[in-house]
CSV table of C-alpha atoms in Angstrom, one decimal:
chain,number,residue,atom,x,y,z
A,1,MET,CA,-162.8,-17.9,-35.9
A,2,SER,CA,-161.5,-20.9,-34.0
A,3,ARG,CA,-162.6,-20.8,-30.4
A,4,THR,CA,-161.4,-23.1,-27.7
A,5,ALA,CA,-163.2,-23.1,-24.3
A,6,LEU,CA,-161.7,-24.3,-21.0
A,7,VAL,CA,-164.7,-25.0,-18.8
A,8,VAL,CA,-163.5,-25.2,-15.2
A,9,GLY,CA,-165.8,-27.3,-13.0
A,10,VAL,CA,-167.2,-29.1,-16.0
A,11,THR,CA,-168.9,-31.9,-13.9
A,12,GLY,CA,-171.1,-29.5,-12.0
A,13,ILE,CA,-174.6,-28.2,-12.8
A,14,GLN,CA,-173.3,-25.0,-14.3
A,15,GLY,CA,-170.2,-26.3,-16.0
A,16,SER,CA,-171.8,-29.3,-17.7
A,17,ALA,CA,-174.6,-27.1,-19.1
A,18,ILE,CA,-172.1,-24.5,-20.4
A,19,ALA,CA,-170.0,-27.3,-22.0
A,20,THR,CA,-173.0,-28.9,-23.6
A,21,ARG,CA,-174.1,-25.6,-25.2
A,22,LEU,CA,-170.5,-24.8,-26.4
A,23,VAL,CA,-170.3,-28.2,-28.1
A,24,GLU,CA,-173.7,-27.6,-29.8
A,25,GLU,CA,-172.3,-24.3,-31.1
A,26,GLY,CA,-169.2,-25.9,-32.6
A,27,TRP,CA,-166.5,-24.9,-30.1
A,28,THR,CA,-163.5,-26.9,-29.2
A,29,VAL,CA,-164.2,-27.7,-25.5
A,30,LEU,CA,-161.8,-28.7,-22.8
A,31,GLY,CA,-163.4,-29.8,-19.5
A,32,LEU,CA,-161.4,-29.4,-16.3
A,33,ALA,CA,-162.3,-31.2,-13.1
A,34,ARG,CA,-160.5,-33.2,-10.5
A,35,THR,CA,-162.2,-36.3,-11.7
A,36,PRO,CA,-163.6,-35.7,-15.2
A,37,GLN,CA,-166.5,-37.7,-16.6
A,38,ASP,CA,-167.3,-38.7,-20.1
A,39,GLN,CA,-169.2,-35.9,-21.8
A,40,VAL,CA,-169.9,-35.9,-25.6
A,41,GLY,CA,-167.6,-33.5,-27.4
A,42,VAL,CA,-165.6,-32.5,-24.4
A,43,THR,CA,-161.9,-33.3,-24.0
A,44,PRO,CA,-161.3,-34.1,-20.3
A,45,VAL,CA,-158.6,-32.3,-18.4
A,46,ALA,CA,-157.8,-33.8,-14.9
A,47,ALA,CA,-156.3,-31.3,-12.5
A,48,ASP,CA,-156.6,-30.0,-8.9
A,49,LEU,CA,-156.9,-26.2,-8.8
A,50,LEU,CA,-155.1,-26.2,-5.4
A,51,ASP,CA,-152.1,-28.0,-6.9
A,52,PRO,CA,-150.3,-25.5,-9.1
A,53,ALA,CA,-147.8,-28.0,-10.4
A,54,SER,CA,-150.4,-30.6,-11.5
A,55,LEU,CA,-152.4,-27.8,-13.0
A,56,ALA,CA,-149.6,-26.5,-15.1
A,57,GLN,CA,-148.8,-30.0,-16.3
A,58,ALA,CA,-152.4,-30.7,-17.2
A,59,LEU,CA,-152.7,-27.5,-19.2
A,60,GLU,CA,-149.3,-27.6,-20.9
A,61,GLY,CA,-149.7,-27.2,-24.7
A,62,LEU,CA,-153.4,-26.2,-24.5
A,63,LYS,CA,-154.4,-22.9,-25.8
A,64,PRO,CA,-157.9,-21.9,-24.6
A,65,THR,CA,-159.2,-18.6,-26.0
A,66,HIS,CA,-162.1,-18.5,-23.5
A,67,VAL,CA,-162.2,-19.7,-19.9
A,68,PHE,CA,-165.4,-20.4,-18.0
A,69,LEU,CA,-165.0,-20.6,-14.2
A,70,THR,CA,-167.9,-22.4,-12.5
A,71,THR,CA,-166.4,-24.1,-9.4
A,72,TRP,CA,-165.7,-23.5,-5.7
A,73,LEU,CA,-165.0,-25.5,-2.6
A,74,ARG,CA,-167.0,-24.9,0.6
A,75,GLN,CA,-164.9,-24.4,3.8
A,76,ASP,CA,-165.8,-24.2,7.5
A,77,THR,CA,-165.3,-20.4,7.7
A,78,GLU,CA,-165.6,-17.5,5.3
A,79,ALA,CA,-161.9,-16.7,5.9
A,80,GLU,CA,-161.1,-20.2,4.6
A,81,ASN,CA,-163.5,-19.8,1.8
A,82,ILE,CA,-161.7,-16.7,0.7
A,83,ARG,CA,-158.3,-18.2,1.0
A,84,VAL,CA,-159.1,-21.5,-0.8
A,85,ASN,CA,-161.4,-20.2,-3.5
A,86,GLY,CA,-159.3,-17.1,-4.2
A,87,ALA,CA,-156.3,-19.4,-4.6
A,88,MET,CA,-158.2,-21.7,-7.0
A,89,VAL,CA,-158.9,-18.8,-9.4
A,90,ARG,CA,-155.4,-17.4,-9.0
A,91,ASN,CA,-153.7,-20.8,-9.7
A,92,LEU,CA,-155.9,-21.4,-12.8
A,93,LEU,CA,-155.2,-18.0,-14.3
A,94,GLU,CA,-151.5,-18.4,-13.7
A,95,ALA,CA,-151.5,-21.8,-15.3
A,96,VAL,CA,-153.1,-20.5,-18.6
A,97,ARG,CA,-150.7,-17.5,-18.8
A,98,PRO,CA,-147.8,-19.3,-20.7
A,99,ALA,CA,-150.0,-20.0,-23.7
A,100,ASN,CA,-150.9,-16.3,-24.0
A,101,SER,CA,-154.1,-17.4,-25.8
A,102,VAL,CA,-156.9,-16.3,-23.4
A,103,GLU,CA,-159.2,-13.6,-24.8
A,104,HIS,CA,-162.0,-13.7,-22.2
A,105,VAL,CA,-162.6,-15.1,-18.7
A,106,ALA,CA,-166.2,-15.6,-17.5
A,107,LEU,CA,-166.6,-16.1,-13.7
A,108,VAL,CA,-169.9,-17.5,-12.3
A,109,THR,CA,-170.6,-16.5,-8.7
A,110,GLY,CA,-174.2,-15.9,-7.4
A,111,LEU,CA,-176.6,-13.8,-5.4
A,112,LYS,CA,-174.6,-14.1,-2.2
A,113,HIS,CA,-172.9,-11.1,-3.8
A,114,TYR,CA,-176.0,-9.2,-2.6
A,115,LEU,CA,-177.2,-11.4,0.3
A,116,GLY,CA,-173.9,-12.0,2.0
A,117,PRO,CA,-171.8,-15.2,2.6
A,118,PHE,CA,-172.9,-18.2,4.6
A,119,GLU,CA,-171.7,-16.8,7.9
A,120,ALA,CA,-173.7,-13.6,7.4
A,121,TYR,CA,-176.4,-14.8,5.0
A,122,GLY,CA,-179.4,-12.4,4.7
A,123,LYS,CA,-178.3,-10.4,7.7
A,124,GLY,CA,-177.4,-6.8,8.3
A,125,THR,CA,-178.2,-4.0,5.8
A,126,LEU,CA,-179.0,-5.6,2.4
A,127,PRO,CA,-179.7,-3.8,-0.9
A,128,LYS,CA,-183.3,-3.4,-1.9
A,129,THR,CA,-184.9,-5.9,-4.3
A,130,PRO,CA,-184.9,-6.4,-7.1
A,131,PHE,CA,-181.1,-6.8,-6.9
A,132,ARG,CA,-179.2,-4.7,-9.5
A,133,GLU,CA,-175.6,-4.8,-10.6
A,134,ASP,CA,-175.0,-1.2,-9.7
A,135,GLN,CA,-175.8,-1.8,-6.0
A,136,GLY,CA,-172.2,-3.0,-5.5
A,137,ARG,CA,-170.6,-5.0,-2.7
A,138,LEU,CA,-171.7,-5.4,0.9
A,139,ASP,CA,-169.3,-4.3,3.6
A,140,VAL,CA,-168.5,-7.8,4.6
A,141,ALA,CA,-165.8,-10.4,3.7
A,142,ASN,CA,-167.1,-12.6,0.9
A,143,PHE,CA,-165.3,-15.2,-1.2
A,144,TYR,CA,-167.2,-14.1,-4.3
A,145,TYR,CA,-165.4,-10.8,-4.0
A,146,ALA,CA,-162.1,-12.5,-3.6
A,147,GLN,CA,-162.7,-14.5,-6.8
A,148,GLU,CA,-163.7,-11.4,-8.7
A,149,ASP,CA,-160.6,-9.6,-7.5
A,150,GLU,CA,-158.3,-12.4,-8.8
A,151,VAL,CA,-160.0,-12.1,-12.2
A,152,PHE,CA,-159.7,-8.3,-12.3
A,153,ALA,CA,-156.0,-8.4,-11.4
A,154,ALA,CA,-155.2,-11.1,-14.0
A,155,ALA,CA,-157.2,-9.3,-16.7
A,156,GLU,CA,-155.3,-6.0,-16.0
A,157,ARG,CA,-152.0,-7.9,-16.1
A,158,ASP,CA,-152.6,-10.1,-19.1
A,159,GLY,CA,-155.0,-8.0,-21.2
A,160,PHE,CA,-158.0,-10.3,-21.5
A,161,GLY,CA,-161.6,-9.3,-21.1
A,162,TYR,CA,-163.9,-10.7,-18.5
A,163,SER,CA,-167.5,-11.1,-17.4
A,164,ILE,CA,-169.1,-11.8,-14.0
A,165,HIS,CA,-172.4,-13.8,-13.8
A,166,ARG,CA,-174.6,-13.9,-10.8
A,167,PRO,CA,-177.3,-16.6,-11.0
A,168,HIS,CA,-180.0,-17.3,-8.4
A,169,THR,CA,-180.5,-20.9,-7.4
A,170,VAL,CA,-179.6,-23.0,-10.4
A,171,ILE,CA,-181.8,-25.7,-11.8
A,172,GLY,CA,-179.9,-28.5,-13.7
A,173,LYS,CA,-178.5,-32.0,-13.5
A,174,ALA,CA,-175.3,-33.0,-11.7
A,175,VAL,CA,-174.8,-36.0,-9.5
A,176,GLY,CA,-172.7,-35.4,-6.4
A,177,ASN,CA,-173.2,-31.6,-6.5
A,178,ALA,CA,-173.3,-29.7,-3.2
A,179,MET,CA,-176.0,-27.3,-4.1
A,180,ASN,CA,-178.8,-29.0,-6.1
A,181,MET,CA,-182.3,-27.9,-5.4
A,182,GLY,CA,-184.0,-29.4,-8.4
A,183,THR,CA,-182.7,-33.0,-7.8
A,184,THR,CA,-183.2,-32.6,-4.1
A,185,LEU,CA,-186.9,-31.7,-4.6
A,186,ALA,CA,-187.4,-34.6,-7.1
A,187,VAL,CA,-185.9,-37.1,-4.7
A,188,PHE,CA,-187.9,-35.7,-1.8
A,189,ALA,CA,-191.1,-36.0,-3.8
A,190,GLU,CA,-190.3,-39.6,-4.7
A,191,LEU,CA,-189.6,-40.4,-1.0
A,192,CYS,CA,-193.0,-38.9,-0.1
A,193,LYS,CA,-194.7,-40.9,-2.8
A,194,ALA,CA,-193.0,-44.2,-1.6
A,195,THR,CA,-193.6,-43.7,2.1
A,196,GLY,CA,-197.0,-42.0,2.0
A,197,ARG,CA,-195.7,-38.9,3.8
A,198,PRO,CA,-197.2,-35.5,3.0
A,199,PHE,CA,-195.4,-33.3,0.5
A,200,ARG,CA,-194.7,-30.5,3.0
A,201,PHE,CA,-193.0,-27.2,2.1
A,202,PRO,CA,-189.9,-27.0,4.2
A,203,GLY,CA,-189.3,-23.2,4.2
A,204,SER,CA,-190.4,-20.0,5.7
A,205,GLN,CA,-193.7,-18.0,5.4
A,206,VAL,CA,-191.8,-15.2,3.6
A,207,GLN,CA,-190.6,-17.6,0.9
A,208,TRP,CA,-194.0,-19.2,0.6
A,209,GLU,CA,-195.8,-15.9,0.0
A,210,SER,CA,-193.2,-13.6,-1.6
A,211,LEU,CA,-192.1,-13.3,-5.2
A,212,THR,CA,-188.8,-14.9,-6.2
A,213,ASP,CA,-187.0,-16.2,-9.2
A,214,MET,CA,-184.5,-19.0,-10.2
A,215,THR,CA,-181.9,-19.7,-12.9
A,216,ASP,CA,-182.0,-22.6,-15.4
A,217,ALA,CA,-178.5,-23.9,-16.1
A,218,ARG,CA,-179.2,-23.6,-19.8
A,219,GLN,CA,-180.2,-19.9,-19.4
A,220,LEU,CA,-176.9,-19.3,-17.5
A,221,ALA,CA,-175.0,-21.1,-20.3
A,222,ASP,CA,-176.6,-19.0,-23.0
A,223,GLN,CA,-175.7,-15.8,-21.1
A,224,VAL,CA,-172.1,-16.6,-20.4
A,225,ILE,CA,-171.5,-17.5,-24.0
A,226,TRP,CA,-173.2,-14.4,-25.2
A,227,ALA,CA,-171.1,-12.2,-22.9
A,228,ALA,CA,-167.9,-14.0,-23.9
A,229,THR,CA,-168.6,-13.2,-27.6
A,230,THR,CA,-170.2,-9.8,-27.4
A,231,PRO,CA,-167.9,-6.8,-27.4
A,232,ALA,CA,-170.3,-4.6,-25.5
A,233,ALA,CA,-170.4,-7.1,-22.6
A,234,ARG,CA,-166.6,-7.0,-22.1
A,235,ASN,CA,-165.6,-6.3,-18.5
A,236,GLU,CA,-169.2,-6.2,-17.2
A,237,ASP,CA,-171.1,-7.9,-14.4
A,238,PHE,CA,-174.5,-9.5,-15.0
A,239,ASN,CA,-177.4,-10.9,-13.0
A,240,ILE,CA,-178.9,-14.0,-14.7
A,241,VAL,CA,-182.3,-15.5,-13.9
A,242,ASN,CA,-185.0,-17.1,-16.0
A,243,GLY,CA,-187.0,-14.0,-16.7
A,244,ASP,CA,-190.2,-14.9,-14.8
A,245,VAL,CA,-191.1,-14.5,-11.1
A,246,PHE,CA,-193.3,-16.8,-9.0
A,247,ARG,CA,-194.4,-17.6,-5.4
A,248,TRP,CA,-193.6,-20.9,-3.8
A,249,SER,CA,-197.2,-21.2,-2.8
A,250,TRP,CA,-197.9,-21.7,-6.5
A,251,MET,CA,-194.7,-23.6,-7.5
A,252,TRP,CA,-195.0,-26.1,-4.7
A,253,HIS,CA,-198.3,-27.2,-6.1
A,254,ARG,CA,-196.9,-27.4,-9.6
A,255,ILE,CA,-194.1,-29.7,-8.4
A,256,GLY,CA,-196.6,-31.8,-6.4
A,257,ASP,CA,-198.8,-32.2,-9.4
A,258,TYR,CA,-195.9,-33.3,-11.6
A,259,PHE,CA,-195.2,-36.2,-9.2
A,260,GLY,CA,-198.9,-37.0,-8.6
A,261,LEU,CA,-198.7,-35.9,-4.9
A,262,GLU,CA,-201.4,-34.2,-2.8
A,263,VAL,CA,-199.8,-31.0,-1.4
A,264,GLU,CA,-200.3,-30.3,2.3
A,265,GLU,CA,-201.1,-26.6,2.6
A,266,PHE,CA,-198.4,-24.6,4.4
A,267,ASP,CA,-199.4,-23.7,8.0
A,268,GLY,CA,-196.4,-21.4,8.7
A,269,THR,CA,-194.4,-24.1,10.5
A,270,VAL,CA,-190.8,-24.5,9.2
A,271,ARG,CA,-190.1,-28.2,8.6
A,272,ARG,CA,-186.6,-28.3,7.3
A,273,LEU,CA,-185.7,-30.9,4.7
A,274,GLU,CA,-182.6,-31.9,6.8
A,275,GLN,CA,-185.1,-33.0,9.5
A,276,GLN,CA,-187.7,-34.5,7.1
A,277,MET,CA,-185.0,-36.5,5.2
A,278,LYS,CA,-182.7,-37.4,8.1
A,279,ASP,CA,-183.6,-41.1,8.1
A,280,ASP,CA,-184.2,-41.6,4.4
A,281,ALA,CA,-180.8,-43.0,3.2
A,282,ALA,CA,-182.0,-46.6,3.6
A,283,VAL,CA,-185.4,-45.8,2.1
A,284,TRP,CA,-183.8,-44.3,-1.0
A,285,ALA,CA,-181.5,-47.2,-1.4
A,286,GLY,CA,-184.5,-49.5,-1.4
A,287,ILE,CA,-186.3,-47.3,-4.0
A,288,ALA,CA,-183.2,-47.2,-6.1
A,289,GLN,CA,-182.8,-51.0,-6.0
A,290,SER,CA,-186.5,-51.8,-6.8
A,291,HIS,CA,-186.4,-49.4,-9.8
A,292,ASP,CA,-182.9,-50.2,-10.9
A,293,LEU,CA,-181.8,-46.6,-10.6
A,294,ALA,CA,-178.3,-45.3,-11.3
A,295,GLU,CA,-177.5,-43.9,-7.9
A,296,THR,CA,-178.4,-45.5,-4.5
A,297,ASP,CA,-176.5,-43.0,-2.3
A,298,LEU,CA,-179.0,-40.3,-1.2
A,299,SER,CA,-176.2,-38.0,-0.2
A,300,ARG,CA,-175.0,-37.8,-3.8
A,301,LEU,CA,-178.4,-36.6,-5.1
A,302,ALA,CA,-179.9,-34.5,-2.4
A,303,SER,CA,-178.5,-31.4,-0.7
A,304,PRO,CA,-181.1,-30.6,2.0
A,305,TRP,CA,-179.0,-28.0,3.8
A,306,HIS,CA,-178.7,-25.9,0.7
A,307,THR,CA,-182.4,-26.2,-0.2
A,308,ASP,CA,-183.3,-25.3,3.4
A,309,ALA,CA,-181.1,-22.2,3.2
A,310,ASP,CA,-182.8,-21.0,0.0
A,311,LEU,CA,-186.4,-21.8,1.1
A,312,GLY,CA,-185.9,-20.7,4.7
A,313,ARG,CA,-184.8,-17.1,3.9
A,314,PRO,CA,-186.6,-14.4,5.9
A,315,ILE,CA,-186.4,-11.9,3.0
A,316,GLU,CA,-187.8,-11.5,-0.5
A,317,VAL,CA,-185.2,-12.3,-3.3
A,318,VAL,CA,-186.0,-10.9,-6.8
A,319,THR,CA,-183.4,-10.1,-9.4
A,320,ASP,CA,-183.3,-7.4,-12.1
A,321,MET,CA,-182.2,-8.5,-15.6
A,322,SER,CA,-182.4,-5.1,-17.3
A,323,LYS,CA,-178.7,-4.6,-17.8
A,324,SER,CA,-178.1,-7.6,-20.1
A,325,ARG,CA,-181.5,-7.2,-21.7
A,326,ALA,CA,-180.5,-3.7,-22.8
A,327,MET,CA,-177.3,-5.1,-24.3
A,328,GLY,CA,-179.2,-7.7,-26.4
A,329,PHE,CA,-179.4,-10.8,-24.3
A,330,THR,CA,-183.0,-12.1,-24.7
A,331,GLY,CA,-183.0,-15.6,-23.2
A,332,TYR,CA,-186.1,-16.7,-21.2
A,333,ILE,CA,-187.5,-19.9,-19.7
A,334,ALA,CA,-190.4,-20.3,-17.4
A,335,THR,CA,-189.2,-21.7,-14.1
A,336,ASP,CA,-191.9,-24.4,-13.8
A,337,ARG,CA,-190.9,-25.6,-17.3
A,338,ALA,CA,-187.2,-25.6,-16.1
A,339,PHE,CA,-188.2,-27.9,-13.2
A,340,PHE,CA,-190.2,-30.2,-15.4
A,341,ASP,CA,-187.5,-30.5,-18.0
A,342,LEU,CA,-185.0,-31.5,-15.3
A,343,PHE,CA,-187.4,-34.0,-13.8
A,344,ASP,CA,-188.0,-35.5,-17.3
A,345,ARG,CA,-184.3,-35.8,-17.7
A,346,LEU,CA,-183.8,-37.4,-14.3
A,347,ARG,CA,-186.4,-40.0,-15.2
A,348,ALA,CA,-184.9,-40.6,-18.6
A,349,ASP,CA,-181.4,-41.1,-17.1
A,350,GLY,CA,-182.6,-43.4,-14.4
A,351,ILE,CA,-181.9,-41.1,-11.5
A,352,ILE,CA,-185.5,-41.1,-10.2
A,353,PRO,CA,-188.2,-43.7,-11.0
A,354,LYS,CA,-189.9,-43.3,-14.4
A,355,SER,CA,-193.4,-43.1,-12.9
């Protein structure tokens, strides 16, 4: 059967990985972003999700059978997050209505479904780990819930199926992305190497010692495509992580070894990346110039605030994958391998030095 995917947020870590996998599997792929970039096999669609008129014009004549929603815009308050991000989903689903072609919508959110939004992150009464889909919503306003509700309402109105996907921190490549731990840690390691600074873990004692997990963007891509094409997965929500668990006390050494760095043992002191990297813009520009790298602007590669939020959490975060496993999704990737594959790609693409 002919399948046409509309990947919304195609320039991000999640969207670009989904688009790549769809192209590999022979789909017709449309990639929507405010400023699309060249991607092999992807037809660019330039549109602003907050501008319904331009959105309708950009999608006129297109007939996607499957929509993959992977984008959001961070606002100053959760009330604004709800208003803006709910509107983006609503506008998109209104814009694809006239074609009457959509069979399935996949929405990617995240573990803030269980941990709470930025304003109340990790606070109050949280569900016990490992997080499971049947634990439901927290009693707090959350833009993820607003996005879900827009999908639910449109699905009931228009008759398409849906799936909701909740990754943990995603490992993948995207320049200019607001939440990008993998590239942030790679750039931080290169800064430590260039300046002789110690490779210091920036987070909390709990994160250093506790079990946790992460999500490779390729693993996420495989699950959303599986759910979009598996009848049993219709109208279901799914956690998605790599399938292994680890402690940062082990992973930090693995990352340090990759970059040839001696790791300073964690002494319990929180040393936030925002503080460690606050004066590094000029240092990175010099590294980029001397190695002829593709990006000299540190702010387009590193997102210290987001990495600090993840690594500074005072609670254990482990995710249960039993639901999709029981339905037949068998994807797995070791998280250290996910990091190393990303670092190899960053080197090959001239984002970080080759050695």
